[in-house]
């Protein structure tokens, strides 16, 4: 479902993307052709598991990542619809 971006959602997305680790997480997940397991993200960053979980939670809460449970593990993929809506919003400033 494509939700219209309101000011609160724009703010939440902007804040979620305002951290360099979260940008790295999004970039790594974007490069994968399929779902990305949380363990791969954890191995990629030199951070504690709880810190990585916090960063991922911020991205999921902003609807930038889609999470799917698989047993005890979770896997992620980019929510392209939300990114496209956010890019459309940002493009209003270049017109």
PDB file of N, CA and C in Angstrom:
ATOM      1  N   UNK A   1       0.837  -1.176   0.000  1.00  0.00           N
ATOM      2  CA  UNK A   1       0.000   0.000   0.000  1.00  0.00           C
ATOM      3  C   UNK A   1       0.890   1.250   0.000  1.00  0.00           C
ATOM      4  N   UNK A   2       0.585   2.143  -0.875  1.00  0.00           N
ATOM      5  CA  UNK A   2       1.357   3.377  -0.999  1.00  0.00           C
ATOM      6  C   UNK A   2       0.693   4.459  -0.159  1.00  0.00           C
ATOM      7  N   UNK A   3       1.352   4.844   0.933  1.00  0.00           N
ATOM      8  CA  UNK A   3       0.809   5.876   1.807  1.00  0.00           C
ATOM      9  C   UNK A   3       1.322   7.234   1.367  1.00  0.00           C
ATOM     10  N   UNK A   4       0.431   8.194   1.390  1.00  0.00           N
ATOM     11  CA  UNK A   4       0.840   9.552   1.031  1.00  0.00           C
ATOM     12  C   UNK A   4       1.791  10.091   2.097  1.00  0.00           C
ATOM     13  N   UNK A   5       2.833  10.762   1.645  1.00  0.00           N
ATOM     14  CA  UNK A   5       3.792  11.323   2.584  1.00  0.00           C
ATOM     15  C   UNK A   5       3.249  12.613   3.178  1.00  0.00           C
ATOM     16  N   UNK A   6       3.150  12.641   4.488  1.00  0.00           N
ATOM     17  CA  UNK A   6       2.808  13.879   5.167  1.00  0.00           C
ATOM     18  C   UNK A   6       4.078  14.411   5.831  1.00  0.00           C
ATOM     19  N   UNK A   7       3.993  15.559   6.448  1.00  0.00           N
ATOM     20  CA  UNK A   7       5.161  16.208   7.025  1.00  0.00           C
ATOM     21  C   UNK A   7       5.824  15.325   8.089  1.00  0.00           C
ATOM     22  N   UNK A   8       5.042  14.664   8.921  1.00  0.00           N
ATOM     23  CA  UNK A   8       5.610  13.797   9.965  1.00  0.00           C
ATOM     24  C   UNK A   8       6.390  12.636   9.355  1.00  0.00           C
ATOM     25  N   UNK A   9       5.856  12.041   8.297  1.00  0.00           N
ATOM     26  CA  UNK A   9       6.558  10.927   7.647  1.00  0.00           C
ATOM     27  C   UNK A   9       7.828  11.411   6.966  1.00  0.00           C
ATOM     28  N   UNK A  10       7.772  12.574   6.355  1.00  0.00           N
ATOM     29  CA  UNK A  10       8.962  13.138   5.719  1.00  0.00           C
ATOM     30  C   UNK A  10      10.036  13.373   6.769  1.00  0.00           C
ATOM     31  N   UNK A  11       9.627  13.918   7.903  1.00  0.00           N
ATOM     32  CA  UNK A  11      10.568  14.157   9.001  1.00  0.00           C
ATOM     33  C   UNK A  11      11.182  12.846   9.489  1.00  0.00           C
ATOM     34  N   UNK A  12      10.366  11.822   9.657  1.00  0.00           N
ATOM     35  CA  UNK A  12      10.843  10.526  10.145  1.00  0.00           C
ATOM     36  C   UNK A  12      11.833   9.894   9.158  1.00  0.00           C
ATOM     37  N   UNK A  13      11.518   9.972   7.880  1.00  0.00           N
ATOM     38  CA  UNK A  13      12.406   9.432   6.848  1.00  0.00           C
ATOM     39  C   UNK A  13      13.715  10.206   6.832  1.00  0.00           C
ATOM     40  N   UNK A  14      13.631  11.511   6.889  1.00  0.00           N
ATOM     41  CA  UNK A  14      14.828  12.349   6.860  1.00  0.00           C
ATOM     42  C   UNK A  14      15.731  12.057   8.051  1.00  0.00           C
ATOM     43  N   UNK A  15      15.138  11.913   9.220  1.00  0.00           N
ATOM     44  CA  UNK A  15      15.924  11.589  10.413  1.00  0.00           C
ATOM     45  C   UNK A  15      16.561  10.211  10.294  1.00  0.00           C
ATOM     46  N   UNK A  16      15.807   9.266   9.775  1.00  0.00           N
ATOM     47  CA  UNK A  16      16.352   7.910   9.629  1.00  0.00           C
ATOM     48  C   UNK A  16      17.535   7.893   8.667  1.00  0.00           C
ATOM     49  N   UNK A  17      17.481   8.721   7.639  1.00  0.00           N
ATOM     50  CA  UNK A  17      18.569   8.768   6.657  1.00  0.00           C
ATOM     51  C   UNK A  17      19.689   9.721   7.066  1.00  0.00           C
ATOM     52  N   UNK A  18      19.549  10.342   8.228  1.00  0.00           N
ATOM     53  CA  UNK A  18      20.531  11.315   8.681  1.00  0.00           C
ATOM     54  C   UNK A  18      21.710  10.719   9.430  1.00  0.00           C
ATOM     55  N   UNK A  19      21.844   9.424   9.429  1.00  0.00           N
ATOM     56  CA  UNK A  19      22.939   8.765  10.135  1.00  0.00           C
ATOM     57  C   UNK A  19      23.794   7.994   9.128  1.00  0.00           C
ATOM     58  N   UNK A  20      25.110   8.147   9.189  1.00  0.00           N
ATOM     59  CA  UNK A  20      25.968   7.474   8.193  1.00  0.00           C
ATOM     60  C   UNK A  20      25.884   5.950   8.239  1.00  0.00           C
ATOM     61  N   UNK A  21      25.680   5.365   9.417  1.00  0.00           N
ATOM     62  CA  UNK A  21      25.538   3.904   9.480  1.00  0.00           C
ATOM     63  C   UNK A  21      24.255   3.452   8.796  1.00  0.00           C
ATOM     64  N   UNK A  22      23.208   4.218   8.950  1.00  0.00           N
ATOM     65  CA  UNK A  22      21.940   3.849   8.309  1.00  0.00           C
ATOM     66  C   UNK A  22      22.035   3.977   6.799  1.00  0.00           C
ATOM     67  N   UNK A  23      22.769   4.971   6.343  1.00  0.00           N
ATOM     68  CA  UNK A  23      23.000   5.099   4.899  1.00  0.00           C
ATOM     69  C   UNK A  23      23.760   3.867   4.400  1.00  0.00           C
ATOM     70  N   UNK A  24      24.771   3.439   5.137  1.00  0.00           N
ATOM     71  CA  UNK A  24      25.529   2.240   4.747  1.00  0.00           C
ATOM     72  C   UNK A  24      24.640   1.001   4.736  1.00  0.00           C
ATOM     73  N   UNK A  25      23.751   0.888   5.716  1.00  0.00           N
ATOM     74  CA  UNK A  25      22.835  -0.254   5.774  1.00  0.00           C
ATOM     75  C   UNK A  25      21.918  -0.252   4.560  1.00  0.00           C
ATOM     76  N   UNK A  26      21.319   0.889   4.272  1.00  0.00           N
ATOM     77  CA  UNK A  26      20.407   1.001   3.125  1.00  0.00           C
ATOM     78  C   UNK A  26      21.156   0.680   1.828  1.00  0.00           C
ATOM     79  N   UNK A  27      22.350   1.210   1.684  1.00  0.00           N
ATOM     80  CA  UNK A  27      23.141   0.965   0.478  1.00  0.00           C
ATOM     81  C   UNK A  27      23.469  -0.522   0.315  1.00  0.00           C
ATOM     82  N   UNK A  28      23.845  -1.172   1.405  1.00  0.00           N
ATOM     83  CA  UNK A  28      24.165  -2.606   1.341  1.00  0.00           C
ATOM     84  C   UNK A  28      22.939  -3.435   0.972  1.00  0.00           C
ATOM     85  N   UNK A  29      21.805  -3.115   1.561  1.00  0.00           N
ATOM     86  CA  UNK A  29      20.578  -3.859   1.276  1.00  0.00           C
ATOM     87  C   UNK A  29      20.117  -3.589  -0.153  1.00  0.00           C
ATOM     88  N   UNK A  30      20.284  -2.361  -0.630  1.00  0.00           N
ATOM     89  CA  UNK A  30      19.896  -2.014  -1.996  1.00  0.00           C
ATOM     90  C   UNK A  30      20.670  -2.828  -3.025  1.00  0.00           C
ATOM     91  N   UNK A  31      21.918  -3.123  -2.738  1.00  0.00           N
ATOM     92  CA  UNK A  31      22.767  -3.846  -3.684  1.00  0.00           C
ATOM     93  C   UNK A  31      22.406  -5.325  -3.807  1.00  0.00           C
ATOM     94  N   UNK A  32      21.692  -5.844  -2.835  1.00  0.00           N
ATOM     95  CA  UNK A  32      21.317  -7.258  -2.866  1.00  0.00           C
ATOM     96  C   UNK A  32      20.118  -7.461  -3.785  1.00  0.00           C
ATOM     97  N   UNK A  33      20.110  -8.563  -4.493  1.00  0.00           N
ATOM     98  CA  UNK A  33      19.016  -8.833  -5.425  1.00  0.00           C
ATOM     99  C   UNK A  33      17.796  -9.429  -4.712  1.00  0.00           C
ATOM    100  N   UNK A  34      18.005  -9.938  -3.527  1.00  0.00           N
ATOM    101  CA  UNK A  34      16.927 -10.588  -2.791  1.00  0.00           C
ATOM    102  C   UNK A  34      16.905 -10.023  -1.372  1.00  0.00           C
ATOM    103  N   UNK A  35      16.199 -10.664  -0.501  1.00  0.00           N
ATOM    104  CA  UNK A  35      16.165 -10.271   0.900  1.00  0.00           C
ATOM    105  C   UNK A  35      17.562 -10.338   1.506  1.00  0.00           C
ATOM    106  N   UNK A  36      17.849  -9.452   2.429  1.00  0.00           N
ATOM    107  CA  UNK A  36      19.146  -9.411   3.097  1.00  0.00           C
ATOM    108  C   UNK A  36      18.961  -9.824   4.551  1.00  0.00           C
ATOM    109  N   UNK A  37      19.656 -10.887   4.978  1.00  0.00           N
ATOM    110  CA  UNK A  37      19.523 -11.302   6.373  1.00  0.00           C
ATOM    111  C   UNK A  37      20.196 -10.311   7.317  1.00  0.00           C
ATOM    112  N   UNK A  38      19.651 -10.201   8.505  1.00  0.00           N
ATOM    113  CA  UNK A  38      20.190  -9.296   9.512  1.00  0.00           C
ATOM    114  C   UNK A  38      21.654  -9.635   9.819  1.00  0.00           C
ATOM    115  N   UNK A  39      21.980 -10.912   9.779  1.00  0.00           N
ATOM    116  CA  UNK A  39      23.362 -11.321  10.082  1.00  0.00           C
ATOM    117  C   UNK A  39      24.359 -10.705   9.101  1.00  0.00           C
ATOM    118  N   UNK A  40      23.958 -10.540   7.840  1.00  0.00           N
ATOM    119  CA  UNK A  40      24.852  -9.914   6.864  1.00  0.00           C
ATOM    120  C   UNK A  40      25.112  -8.456   7.213  1.00  0.00           C
ATOM    121  N   UNK A  41      24.070  -7.759   7.635  1.00  0.00           N
ATOM    122  CA  UNK A  41      24.218  -6.361   8.025  1.00  0.00           C
ATOM    123  C   UNK A  41      25.124  -6.271   9.255  1.00  0.00           C
ATOM    124  N   UNK A  42      24.926  -7.168  10.191  1.00  0.00           N
ATOM    125  CA  UNK A  42      25.728  -7.190  11.412  1.00  0.00           C
ATOM    126  C   UNK A  42      27.202  -7.419  11.097  1.00  0.00           C
ATOM    127  N   UNK A  43      27.496  -8.333  10.182  1.00  0.00           N
ATOM    128  CA  UNK A  43      28.878  -8.624   9.800  1.00  0.00           C
ATOM    129  C   UNK A  43      29.531  -7.452   9.059  1.00  0.00           C
ATOM    130  N   UNK A  44      28.724  -6.687   8.355  1.00  0.00           N
ATOM    131  CA  UNK A  44      29.223  -5.580   7.547  1.00  0.00           C
ATOM    132  C   UNK A  44      29.708  -4.414   8.404  1.00  0.00           C
ATOM    133  N   UNK A  45      29.066  -4.212   9.555  1.00  0.00           N
ATOM    134  CA  UNK A  45      29.376  -3.066  10.402  1.00  0.00           C
ATOM    135  C   UNK A  45      30.172  -3.502  11.628  1.00  0.00           C
ATOM    136  N   UNK A  46      31.063  -2.670  12.067  1.00  0.00           N
ATOM    137  CA  UNK A  46      31.840  -2.945  13.269  1.00  0.00           C
ATOM    138  C   UNK A  46      31.132  -2.313  14.466  1.00  0.00           C
ATOM    139  N   UNK A  47      29.921  -2.807  14.729  1.00  0.00           N
ATOM    140  CA  UNK A  47      29.091  -2.278  15.807  1.00  0.00           C
ATOM    141  C   UNK A  47      28.508  -3.432  16.612  1.00  0.00           C
ATOM    142  N   UNK A  48      28.109  -3.134  17.829  1.00  0.00           N
ATOM    143  CA  UNK A  48      27.436  -4.132  18.656  1.00  0.00           C
ATOM    144  C   UNK A  48      26.096  -4.502  18.025  1.00  0.00           C
ATOM    145  N   UNK A  49      25.658  -5.711  18.303  1.00  0.00           N
ATOM    146  CA  UNK A  49      24.395  -6.200  17.744  1.00  0.00           C
ATOM    147  C   UNK A  49      23.238  -5.290  18.130  1.00  0.00           C
ATOM    148  N   UNK A  50      23.228  -4.818  19.377  1.00  0.00           N
ATOM    149  CA  UNK A  50      22.130  -3.946  19.829  1.00  0.00           C
ATOM    150  C   UNK A  50      22.118  -2.618  19.072  1.00  0.00           C
ATOM    151  N   UNK A  51      23.290  -2.112  18.720  1.00  0.00           N
ATOM    152  CA  UNK A  51      23.382  -0.853  17.969  1.00  0.00           C
ATOM    153  C   UNK A  51      22.874  -1.041  16.550  1.00  0.00           C
ATOM    154  N   UNK A  52      23.261  -2.147  15.927  1.00  0.00           N
ATOM    155  CA  UNK A  52      22.778  -2.448  14.576  1.00  0.00           C
ATOM    156  C   UNK A  52      21.262  -2.607  14.605  1.00  0.00           C
ATOM    157  N   UNK A  53      20.747  -3.297  15.608  1.00  0.00           N
ATOM    158  CA  UNK A  53      19.294  -3.472  15.729  1.00  0.00           C
ATOM    159  C   UNK A  53      18.588  -2.126  15.867  1.00  0.00           C
ATOM    160  N   UNK A  54      19.186  -1.220  16.623  1.00  0.00           N
ATOM    161  CA  UNK A  54      18.607   0.113  16.785  1.00  0.00           C
ATOM    162  C   UNK A  54      18.541   0.840  15.432  1.00  0.00           C
ATOM    163  N   UNK A  55      19.638   0.800  14.668  1.00  0.00           N
ATOM    164  CA  UNK A  55      19.668   1.472  13.367  1.00  0.00           C
ATOM    165  C   UNK A  55      18.642   0.864  12.415  1.00  0.00           C
ATOM    166  N   UNK A  56      18.564  -0.448  12.390  1.00  0.00           N
ATOM    167  CA  UNK A  56      17.603  -1.120  11.510  1.00  0.00           C
ATOM    168  C   UNK A  56      16.173  -0.779  11.938  1.00  0.00           C
ATOM    169  N   UNK A  57      15.921  -0.740  13.233  1.00  0.00           N
ATOM    170  CA  UNK A  57      14.581  -0.396  13.725  1.00  0.00           C
ATOM    171  C   UNK A  57      14.174   1.003  13.260  1.00  0.00           C
ATOM    172  N   UNK A  58      15.100   1.941  13.280  1.00  0.00           N
ATOM    173  CA  UNK A  58      14.799   3.293  12.815  1.00  0.00           C
ATOM    174  C   UNK A  58      14.410   3.283  11.334  1.00  0.00           C
ATOM    175  N   UNK A  59      15.108   2.486  10.541  1.00  0.00           N
ATOM    176  CA  UNK A  59      14.814   2.394   9.104  1.00  0.00           C
ATOM    177  C   UNK A  59      13.473   1.701   8.848  1.00  0.00           C
ATOM    178  N   UNK A  60      13.187   0.669   9.626  1.00  0.00           N
ATOM    179  CA  UNK A  60      11.909  -0.038   9.495  1.00  0.00           C
ATOM    180  C   UNK A  60      10.765   0.868   9.951  1.00  0.00           C
ATOM    181  N   UNK A  61      10.948   1.567  11.078  1.00  0.00           N
ATOM    182  CA  UNK A  61       9.903   2.468  11.582  1.00  0.00           C
ATOM    183  C   UNK A  61       9.598   3.599  10.603  1.00  0.00           C
ATOM    184  N   UNK A  62      10.598   3.998   9.820  1.00  0.00           N
ATOM    185  CA  UNK A  62      10.395   5.036   8.804  1.00  0.00           C
ATOM    186  C   UNK A  62       9.859   4.446   7.499  1.00  0.00           C
ATOM    187  N   UNK A  63       9.591   3.151   7.482  1.00  0.00           N
ATOM    188  CA  UNK A  63       9.080   2.421   6.309  1.00  0.00           C
ATOM    189  C   UNK A  63      10.079   2.363   5.151  1.00  0.00           C
ATOM    190  N   UNK A  64      11.344   2.610   5.429  1.00  0.00           N
ATOM    191  CA  UNK A  64      12.357   2.541   4.372  1.00  0.00           C
ATOM    192  C   UNK A  64      12.780   1.106   4.098  1.00  0.00           C
ATOM    193  N   UNK A  65      12.655   0.247   5.109  1.00  0.00           N
ATOM    194  CA  UNK A  65      12.950  -1.176   4.947  1.00  0.00           C
ATOM    195  C   UNK A  65      11.704  -1.983   5.265  1.00  0.00           C
ATOM    196  N   UNK A  66      11.556  -3.075   4.556  1.00  0.00           N
ATOM    197  CA  UNK A  66      10.503  -4.043   4.828  1.00  0.00           C
ATOM    198  C   UNK A  66      11.164  -5.214   5.541  1.00  0.00           C
ATOM    199  N   UNK A  67      10.618  -5.598   6.678  1.00  0.00           N
ATOM    200  CA  UNK A  67      11.173  -6.696   7.466  1.00  0.00           C
ATOM    201  C   UNK A  67      10.274  -7.915   7.348  1.00  0.00           C
ATOM    202  N   UNK A  68      10.911  -9.073   7.285  1.00  0.00           N
ATOM    203  CA  UNK A  68      10.164 -10.330   7.255  1.00  0.00           C
ATOM    204  C   UNK A  68      10.861 -11.325   8.169  1.00  0.00           C
ATOM    205  N   UNK A  69      10.094 -11.877   9.111  1.00  0.00           N
ATOM    206  CA  UNK A  69      10.642 -12.872  10.030  1.00  0.00           C
ATOM    207  C   UNK A  69      10.776 -14.198   9.312  1.00  0.00           C
ATOM    208  N   UNK A  70      11.871 -14.874   9.613  1.00  0.00           N
ATOM    209  CA  UNK A  70      12.109 -16.211   9.079  1.00  0.00           C
ATOM    210  C   UNK A  70      12.666 -17.042  10.229  1.00  0.00           C
ATOM    211  N   UNK A  71      11.777 -17.693  10.962  1.00  0.00           N
ATOM    212  CA  UNK A  71      12.193 -18.398  12.166  1.00  0.00           C
ATOM    213  C   UNK A  71      12.618 -17.390  13.218  1.00  0.00           C
ATOM    214  N   UNK A  72      13.823 -17.560  13.738  1.00  0.00           N
ATOM    215  CA  UNK A  72      14.357 -16.619  14.731  1.00  0.00           C
ATOM    216  C   UNK A  72      15.059 -15.434  14.077  1.00  0.00           C
ATOM    217  N   UNK A  73      15.243 -15.490  12.789  1.00  0.00           N
ATOM    218  CA  UNK A  73      15.975 -14.444  12.079  1.00  0.00           C
ATOM    219  C   UNK A  73      15.022 -13.519  11.321  1.00  0.00           C
ATOM    220  N   UNK A  74      15.531 -12.364  10.992  1.00  0.00           N
ATOM    221  CA  UNK A  74      14.764 -11.396  10.205  1.00  0.00           C
ATOM    222  C   UNK A  74      15.570 -11.036   8.975  1.00  0.00           C
ATOM    223  N   UNK A  75      14.861 -10.842   7.876  1.00  0.00           N
ATOM    224  CA  UNK A  75      15.510 -10.409   6.644  1.00  0.00           C
ATOM    225  C   UNK A  75      14.837  -9.123   6.174  1.00  0.00           C
ATOM    226  N   UNK A  76      15.565  -8.361   5.361  1.00  0.00           N
ATOM    227  CA  UNK A  76      15.118  -7.025   4.981  1.00  0.00           C
ATOM    228  C   UNK A  76      15.265  -6.791   3.491  1.00  0.00           C
ATOM    229  N   UNK A  77      14.446  -5.870   2.995  1.00  0.00           N
ATOM    230  CA  UNK A  77      14.604  -5.365   1.633  1.00  0.00           C
ATOM    231  C   UNK A  77      14.149  -3.911   1.625  1.00  0.00           C
ATOM    232  N   UNK A  78      14.564  -3.210   0.600  1.00  0.00           N
ATOM    233  CA  UNK A  78      14.235  -1.793   0.449  1.00  0.00           C
ATOM    234  C   UNK A  78      12.748  -1.654   0.121  1.00  0.00           C
ATOM    235  N   UNK A  79      12.104  -0.679   0.728  1.00  0.00           N
ATOM    236  CA  UNK A  79      10.730  -0.341   0.391  1.00  0.00           C
ATOM    237  C   UNK A  79      10.788   0.712  -0.714  1.00  0.00           C
ATOM    238  N   UNK A  80      10.791   0.246  -1.939  1.00  0.00           N
ATOM    239  CA  UNK A  80      10.973   1.132  -3.089  1.00  0.00           C
ATOM    240  C   UNK A  80       9.875   2.182  -3.203  1.00  0.00           C
ATOM    241  N   UNK A  81       8.655   1.829  -2.848  1.00  0.00           N
ATOM    242  CA  UNK A  81       7.548   2.792  -2.950  1.00  0.00           C
ATOM    243  C   UNK A  81       7.789   4.008  -2.070  1.00  0.00           C
ATOM    244  N   UNK A  82       8.237   3.783  -0.855  1.00  0.00           N
ATOM    245  CA  UNK A  82       8.477   4.901   0.062  1.00  0.00           C
ATOM    246  C   UNK A  82       9.643   5.747  -0.436  1.00  0.00           C
ATOM    247  N   UNK A  83      10.716   5.094  -0.906  1.00  0.00           N
ATOM    248  CA  UNK A  83      11.840   5.848  -1.454  1.00  0.00           C
ATOM    249  C   UNK A  83      11.403   6.674  -2.669  1.00  0.00           C
ATOM    250  N   UNK A  84      10.582   6.095  -3.533  1.00  0.00           N
ATOM    251  CA  UNK A  84      10.107   6.824  -4.711  1.00  0.00           C
ATOM    252  C   UNK A  84       9.257   8.027  -4.309  1.00  0.00           C
ATOM    253  N   UNK A  85       8.374   7.846  -3.318  1.00  0.00           N
ATOM    254  CA  UNK A  85       7.553   8.968  -2.837  1.00  0.00           C
ATOM    255  C   UNK A  85       8.430  10.059  -2.229  1.00  0.00           C
ATOM    256  N   UNK A  86       9.428   9.658  -1.477  1.00  0.00           N
ATOM    257  CA  UNK A  86      10.332  10.625  -0.835  1.00  0.00           C
ATOM    258  C   UNK A  86      11.140  11.386  -1.890  1.00  0.00           C
ATOM    259  N   UNK A  87      11.597  10.681  -2.897  1.00  0.00           N
ATOM    260  CA  UNK A  87      12.353  11.332  -3.990  1.00  0.00           C
ATOM    261  C   UNK A  87      11.453  12.309  -4.737  1.00  0.00           C
ATOM    262  N   UNK A  88      10.197  11.909  -4.974  1.00  0.00           N
ATOM    263  CA  UNK A  88       9.249  12.815  -5.637  1.00  0.00           C
ATOM    264  C   UNK A  88       9.054  14.090  -4.813  1.00  0.00           C
ATOM    265  N   UNK A  89       8.951  13.912  -3.483  1.00  0.00           N
ATOM    266  CA  UNK A  89       8.804  15.069  -2.622  1.00  0.00           C
ATOM    267  C   UNK A  89      10.033  15.971  -2.730  1.00  0.00           C
ATOM    268  N   UNK A  90      11.214  15.396  -2.658  1.00  0.00           N
ATOM    269  CA  UNK A  90      12.446  16.189  -2.727  1.00  0.00           C
ATOM    270  C   UNK A  90      12.590  16.875  -4.081  1.00  0.00           C
ATOM    271  N   UNK A  91      12.096  16.233  -5.121  1.00  0.00           N
ATOM    272  CA  UNK A  91      12.232  16.818  -6.460  1.00  0.00           C
ATOM    273  C   UNK A  91      11.404  18.089  -6.624  1.00  0.00           C
ATOM    274  N   UNK A  92      10.451  18.309  -5.737  1.00  0.00           N
ATOM    275  CA  UNK A  92       9.663  19.548  -5.787  1.00  0.00           C
ATOM    276  C   UNK A  92      10.554  20.775  -5.567  1.00  0.00           C
ATOM    277  N   UNK A  93      11.693  20.577  -4.935  1.00  0.00           N
ATOM    278  CA  UNK A  93      12.581  21.695  -4.626  1.00  0.00           C
ATOM    279  C   UNK A  93      13.514  22.046  -5.786  1.00  0.00           C
ATOM    280  N   UNK A  94      13.491  21.241  -6.814  1.00  0.00           N
ATOM    281  CA  UNK A  94      14.347  21.523  -7.978  1.00  0.00           C
ATOM    282  C   UNK A  94      13.544  22.099  -9.136  1.00  0.00           C
ATOM    283  N   UNK A  95      12.242  22.105  -8.993  1.00  0.00           N
ATOM    284  CA  UNK A  95      11.373  22.598 -10.074  1.00  0.00           C
ATOM    285  C   UNK A  95      11.337  24.114 -10.124  1.00  0.00           C
TER     286      UNK A  95
END
